[in-house]
PDB file of C-alpha atoms in Angstrom:
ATOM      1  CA  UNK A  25      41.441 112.507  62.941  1.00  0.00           C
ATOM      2  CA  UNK A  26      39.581 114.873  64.638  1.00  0.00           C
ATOM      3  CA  UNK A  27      35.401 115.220  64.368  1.00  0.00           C
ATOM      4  CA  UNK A  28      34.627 118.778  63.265  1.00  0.00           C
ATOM      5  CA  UNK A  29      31.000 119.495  62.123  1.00  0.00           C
ATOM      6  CA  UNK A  30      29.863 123.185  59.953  1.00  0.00           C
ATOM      7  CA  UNK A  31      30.154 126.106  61.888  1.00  0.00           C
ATOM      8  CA  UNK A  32      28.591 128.284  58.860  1.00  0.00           C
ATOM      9  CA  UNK A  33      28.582 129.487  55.706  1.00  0.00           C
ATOM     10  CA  UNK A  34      30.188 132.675  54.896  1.00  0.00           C
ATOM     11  CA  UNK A  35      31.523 133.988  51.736  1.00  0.00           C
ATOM     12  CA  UNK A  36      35.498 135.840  51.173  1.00  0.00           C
ATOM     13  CA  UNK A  37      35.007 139.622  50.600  1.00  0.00           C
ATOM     14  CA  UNK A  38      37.706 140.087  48.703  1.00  0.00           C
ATOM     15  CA  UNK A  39      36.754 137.226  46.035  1.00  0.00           C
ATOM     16  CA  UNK A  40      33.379 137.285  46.719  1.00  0.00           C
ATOM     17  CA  UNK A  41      33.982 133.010  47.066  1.00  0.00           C
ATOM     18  CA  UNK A  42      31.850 130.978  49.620  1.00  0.00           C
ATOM     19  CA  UNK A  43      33.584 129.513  52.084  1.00  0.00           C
ATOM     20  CA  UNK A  44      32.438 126.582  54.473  1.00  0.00           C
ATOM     21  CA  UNK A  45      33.818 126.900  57.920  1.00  0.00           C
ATOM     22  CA  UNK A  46      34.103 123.721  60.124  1.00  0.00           C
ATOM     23  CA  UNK A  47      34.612 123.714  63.688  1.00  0.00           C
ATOM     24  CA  UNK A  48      36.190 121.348  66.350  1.00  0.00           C
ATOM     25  CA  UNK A  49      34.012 120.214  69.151  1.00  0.00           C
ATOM     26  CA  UNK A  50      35.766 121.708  71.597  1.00  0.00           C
ATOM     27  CA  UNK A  51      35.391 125.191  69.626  1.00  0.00           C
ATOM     28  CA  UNK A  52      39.335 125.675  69.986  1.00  0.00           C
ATOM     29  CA  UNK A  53      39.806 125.665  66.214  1.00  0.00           C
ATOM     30  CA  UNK A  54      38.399 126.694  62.840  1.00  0.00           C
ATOM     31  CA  UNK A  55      39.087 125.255  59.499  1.00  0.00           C
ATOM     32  CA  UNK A  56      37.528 127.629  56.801  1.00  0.00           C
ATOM     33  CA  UNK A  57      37.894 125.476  53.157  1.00  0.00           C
ATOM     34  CA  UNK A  58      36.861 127.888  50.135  1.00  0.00           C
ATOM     35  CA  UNK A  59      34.330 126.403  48.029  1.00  0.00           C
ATOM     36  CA  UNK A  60      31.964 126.945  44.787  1.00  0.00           C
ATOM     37  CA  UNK A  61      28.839 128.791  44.850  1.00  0.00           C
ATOM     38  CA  UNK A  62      26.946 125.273  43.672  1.00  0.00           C
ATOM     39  CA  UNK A  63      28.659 123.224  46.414  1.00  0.00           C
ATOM     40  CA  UNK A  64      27.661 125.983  48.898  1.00  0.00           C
ATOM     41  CA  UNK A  65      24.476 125.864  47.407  1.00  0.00           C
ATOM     42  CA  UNK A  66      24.020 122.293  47.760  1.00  0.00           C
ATOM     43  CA  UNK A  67      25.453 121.911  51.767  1.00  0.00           C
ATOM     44  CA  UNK A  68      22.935 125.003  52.243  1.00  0.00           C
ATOM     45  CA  UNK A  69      20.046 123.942  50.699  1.00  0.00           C
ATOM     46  CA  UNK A  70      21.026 120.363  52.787  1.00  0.00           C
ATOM     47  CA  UNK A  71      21.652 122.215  56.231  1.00  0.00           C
ATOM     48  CA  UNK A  72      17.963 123.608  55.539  1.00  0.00           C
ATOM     49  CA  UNK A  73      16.320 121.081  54.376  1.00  0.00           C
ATOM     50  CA  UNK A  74      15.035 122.613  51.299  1.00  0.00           C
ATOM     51  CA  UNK A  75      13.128 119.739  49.146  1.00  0.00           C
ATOM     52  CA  UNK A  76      13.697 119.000  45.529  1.00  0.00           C
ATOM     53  CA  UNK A  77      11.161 117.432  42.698  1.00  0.00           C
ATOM     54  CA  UNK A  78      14.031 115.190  41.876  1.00  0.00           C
ATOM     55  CA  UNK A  79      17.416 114.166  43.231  1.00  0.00           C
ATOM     56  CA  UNK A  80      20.113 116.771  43.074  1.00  0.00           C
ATOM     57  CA  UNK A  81      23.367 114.869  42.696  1.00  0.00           C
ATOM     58  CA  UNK A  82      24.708 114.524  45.794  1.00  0.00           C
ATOM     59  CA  UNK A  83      21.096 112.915  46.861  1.00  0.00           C
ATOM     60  CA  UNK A  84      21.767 110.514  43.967  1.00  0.00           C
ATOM     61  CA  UNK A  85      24.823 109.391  45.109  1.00  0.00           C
ATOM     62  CA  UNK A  86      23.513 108.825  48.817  1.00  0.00           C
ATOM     63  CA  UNK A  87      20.498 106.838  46.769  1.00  0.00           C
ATOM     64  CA  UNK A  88      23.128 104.650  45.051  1.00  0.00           C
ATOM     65  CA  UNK A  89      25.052 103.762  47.736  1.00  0.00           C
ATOM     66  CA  UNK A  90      22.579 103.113  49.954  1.00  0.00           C
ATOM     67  CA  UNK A  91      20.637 100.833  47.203  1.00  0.00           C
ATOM     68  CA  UNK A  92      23.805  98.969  46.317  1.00  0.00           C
ATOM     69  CA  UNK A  93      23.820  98.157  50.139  1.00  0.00           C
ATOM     70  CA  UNK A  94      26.386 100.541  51.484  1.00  0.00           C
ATOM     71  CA  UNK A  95      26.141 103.044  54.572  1.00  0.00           C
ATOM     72  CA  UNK A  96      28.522 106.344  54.217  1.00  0.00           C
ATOM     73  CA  UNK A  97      29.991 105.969  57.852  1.00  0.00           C
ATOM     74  CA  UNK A  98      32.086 109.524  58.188  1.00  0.00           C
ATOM     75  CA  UNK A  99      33.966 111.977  55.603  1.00  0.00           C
ATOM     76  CA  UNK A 100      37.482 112.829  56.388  1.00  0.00           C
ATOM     77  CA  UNK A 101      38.919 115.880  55.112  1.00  0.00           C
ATOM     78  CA  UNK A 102      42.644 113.883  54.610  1.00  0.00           C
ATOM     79  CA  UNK A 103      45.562 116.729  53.695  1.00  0.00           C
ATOM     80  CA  UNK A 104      45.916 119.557  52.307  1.00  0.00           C
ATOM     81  CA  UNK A 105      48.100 120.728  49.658  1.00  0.00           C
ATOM     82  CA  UNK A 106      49.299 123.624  48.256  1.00  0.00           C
ATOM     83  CA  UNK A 107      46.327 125.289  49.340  1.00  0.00           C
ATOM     84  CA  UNK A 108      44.090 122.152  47.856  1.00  0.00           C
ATOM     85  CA  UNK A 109      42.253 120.280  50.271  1.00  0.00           C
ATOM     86  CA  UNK A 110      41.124 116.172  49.762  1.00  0.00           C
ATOM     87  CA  UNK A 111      38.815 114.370  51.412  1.00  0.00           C
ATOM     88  CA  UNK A 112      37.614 110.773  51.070  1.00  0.00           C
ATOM     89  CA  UNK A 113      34.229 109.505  52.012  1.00  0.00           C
ATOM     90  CA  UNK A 114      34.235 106.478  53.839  1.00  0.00           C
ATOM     91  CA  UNK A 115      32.134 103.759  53.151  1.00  0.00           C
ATOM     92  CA  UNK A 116      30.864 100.297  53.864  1.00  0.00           C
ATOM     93  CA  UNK A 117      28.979  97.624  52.178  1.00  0.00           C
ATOM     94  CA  UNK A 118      28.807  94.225  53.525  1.00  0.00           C
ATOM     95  CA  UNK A 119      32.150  93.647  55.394  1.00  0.00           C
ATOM     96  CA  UNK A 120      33.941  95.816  53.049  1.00  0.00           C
ATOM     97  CA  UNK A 121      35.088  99.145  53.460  1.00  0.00           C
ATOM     98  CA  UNK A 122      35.529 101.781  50.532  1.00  0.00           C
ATOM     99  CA  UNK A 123      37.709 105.250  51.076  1.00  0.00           C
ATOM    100  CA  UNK A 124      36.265 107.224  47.765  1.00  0.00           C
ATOM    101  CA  UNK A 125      38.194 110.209  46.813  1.00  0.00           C
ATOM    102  CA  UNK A 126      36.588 113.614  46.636  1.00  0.00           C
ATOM    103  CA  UNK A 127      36.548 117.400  47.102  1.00  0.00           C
ATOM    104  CA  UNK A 128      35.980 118.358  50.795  1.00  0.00           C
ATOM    105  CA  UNK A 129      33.050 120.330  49.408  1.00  0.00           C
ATOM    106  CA  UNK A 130      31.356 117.162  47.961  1.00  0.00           C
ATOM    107  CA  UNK A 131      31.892 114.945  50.815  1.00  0.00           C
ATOM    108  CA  UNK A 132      30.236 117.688  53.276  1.00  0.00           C
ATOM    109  CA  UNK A 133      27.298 118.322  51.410  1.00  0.00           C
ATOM    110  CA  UNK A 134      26.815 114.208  51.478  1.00  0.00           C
ATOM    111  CA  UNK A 135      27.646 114.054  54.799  1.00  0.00           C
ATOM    112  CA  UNK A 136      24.838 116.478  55.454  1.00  0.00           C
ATOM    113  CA  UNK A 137      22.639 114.278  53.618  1.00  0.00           C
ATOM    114  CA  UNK A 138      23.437 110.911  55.036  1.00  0.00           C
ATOM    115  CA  UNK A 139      23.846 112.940  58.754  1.00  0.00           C
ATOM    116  CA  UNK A 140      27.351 111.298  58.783  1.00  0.00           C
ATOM    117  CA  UNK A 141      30.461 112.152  60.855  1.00  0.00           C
ATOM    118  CA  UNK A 142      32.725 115.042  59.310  1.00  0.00           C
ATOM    119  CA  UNK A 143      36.348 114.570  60.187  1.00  0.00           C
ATOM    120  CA  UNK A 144      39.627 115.939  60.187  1.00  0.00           C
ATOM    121  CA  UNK A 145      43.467 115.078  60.040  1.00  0.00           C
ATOM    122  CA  UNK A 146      45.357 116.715  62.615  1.00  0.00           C
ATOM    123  CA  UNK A 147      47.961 118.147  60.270  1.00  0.00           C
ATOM    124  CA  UNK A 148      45.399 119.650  58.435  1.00  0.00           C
ATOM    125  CA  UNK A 149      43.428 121.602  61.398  1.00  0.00           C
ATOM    126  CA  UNK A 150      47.387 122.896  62.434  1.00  0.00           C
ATOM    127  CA  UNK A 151      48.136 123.813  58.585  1.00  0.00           C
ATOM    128  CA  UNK A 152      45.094 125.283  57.624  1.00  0.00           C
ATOM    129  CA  UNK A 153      43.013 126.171  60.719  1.00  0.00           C
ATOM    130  CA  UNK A 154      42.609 128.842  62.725  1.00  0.00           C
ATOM    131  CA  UNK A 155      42.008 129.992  66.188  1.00  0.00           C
ATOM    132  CA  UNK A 156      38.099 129.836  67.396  1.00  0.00           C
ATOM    133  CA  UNK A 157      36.971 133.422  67.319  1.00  0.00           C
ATOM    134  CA  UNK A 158      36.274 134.963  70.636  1.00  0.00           C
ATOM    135  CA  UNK A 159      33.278 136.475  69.042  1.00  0.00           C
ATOM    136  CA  UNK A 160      31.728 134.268  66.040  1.00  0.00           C
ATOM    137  CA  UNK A 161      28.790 136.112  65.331  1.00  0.00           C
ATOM    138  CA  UNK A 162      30.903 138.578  63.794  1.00  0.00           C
ATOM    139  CA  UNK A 163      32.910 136.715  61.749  1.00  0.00           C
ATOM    140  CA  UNK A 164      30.737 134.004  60.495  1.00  0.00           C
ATOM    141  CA  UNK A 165      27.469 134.683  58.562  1.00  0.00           C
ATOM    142  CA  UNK A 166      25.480 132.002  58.031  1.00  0.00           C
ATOM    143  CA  UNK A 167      23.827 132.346  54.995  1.00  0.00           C
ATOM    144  CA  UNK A 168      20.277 130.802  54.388  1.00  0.00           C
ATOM    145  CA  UNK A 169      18.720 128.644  51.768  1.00  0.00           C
ATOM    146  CA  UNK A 170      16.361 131.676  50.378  1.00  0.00           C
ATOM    147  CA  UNK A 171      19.987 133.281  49.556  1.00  0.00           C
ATOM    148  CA  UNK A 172      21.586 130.273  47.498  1.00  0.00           C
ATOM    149  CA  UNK A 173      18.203 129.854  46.149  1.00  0.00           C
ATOM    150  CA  UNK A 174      18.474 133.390  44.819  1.00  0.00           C
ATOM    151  CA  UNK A 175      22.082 132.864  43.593  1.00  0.00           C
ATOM    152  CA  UNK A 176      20.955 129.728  41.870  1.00  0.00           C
ATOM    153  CA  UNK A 177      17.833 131.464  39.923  1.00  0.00           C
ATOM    154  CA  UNK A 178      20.575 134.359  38.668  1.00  0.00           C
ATOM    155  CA  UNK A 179      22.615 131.591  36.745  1.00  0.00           C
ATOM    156  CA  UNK A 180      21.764 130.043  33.388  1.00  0.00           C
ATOM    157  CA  UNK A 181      22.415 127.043  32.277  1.00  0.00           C
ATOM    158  CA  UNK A 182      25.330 128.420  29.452  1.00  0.00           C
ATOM    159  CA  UNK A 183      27.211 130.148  33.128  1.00  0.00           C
ATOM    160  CA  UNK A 184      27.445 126.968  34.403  1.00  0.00           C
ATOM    161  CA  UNK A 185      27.455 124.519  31.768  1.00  0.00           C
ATOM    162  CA  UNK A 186      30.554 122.156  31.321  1.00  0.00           C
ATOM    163  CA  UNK A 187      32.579 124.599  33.347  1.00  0.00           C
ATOM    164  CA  UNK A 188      35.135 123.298  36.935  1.00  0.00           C
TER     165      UNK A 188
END
């Protein structure tokens, strides 16, 4: 496994999808994972900080974990298939430890909320990733929460409700 952390936020101009793009620490490689528009919402509105009356529902996972007595120790983005990503989010309570499967864009936006370690697998940064731009400023835009907050006010509930 290799620790990655977000590099940004940007969004596919063709589809118009977001996409979350993670970075290596050595800033040799890129892993860009496309994502919804309420995940992206979610990491962005963690990454910024942006505080809610009530918990949102990654928030209220992090709150049950934490009050059953568990500590989310990293997220692993694990393989990659067929152009679908999985992830697991690791974590422990007592002398246990728990691998709980989820979409890479779920485990992100908790590991941005419990300020975790993002990982990984090697065979996923040389399948999916891509070269560290020599100039990132142009490919990468970062969006901010005022954005996703805008994106969120355009959708009703019937866009949105009961939908994958």
């Amino acid at each position: 496994m290799v620790k990655v952390e977000i590099f940004g936020l940007a969004v596919d101009e063709a589809g118009k999808s977001p996409i979350i793009v993670l970075k290596d620490e050595e800033e040799t490689k890129v892993l860009p994972i496309w994502i919804g528009t309420m995940e992206a919402m979610a990491i962005s509105m963690a990454i910024n900080k942006v505080p809610f009356p009530r918990p949102m529902t990654h928030d209220l996972l992090l709150n049950a974990i934490r009050i059953m007595g568990g500590t989310v120790n990293r997220v692993e983005i694990t393989d990659i298939e067929n152009g679908t990503f999985f992830a697991e989010i690791v974590v422990t309570a007592g002398e246990e430890t728990f691998h709980l499967d989820s979409r890479p864009s779920d485990a992100i936006a908790l590991a941005v909320r419990a300020e975790c370690p993002i990982l990984a697998g090697e065979a996923v940064l040389e399948e999916a990733g891509g070269t560290f731009p020599d100039h990132p400023e142009t490919v990468i835009k970062t969006e901010d929460a005022d954005k996703w907050q805008d994106e969120l006010d355009k959708l009703s509930e019937d866009d949105i409700k009961y939908k994958m």
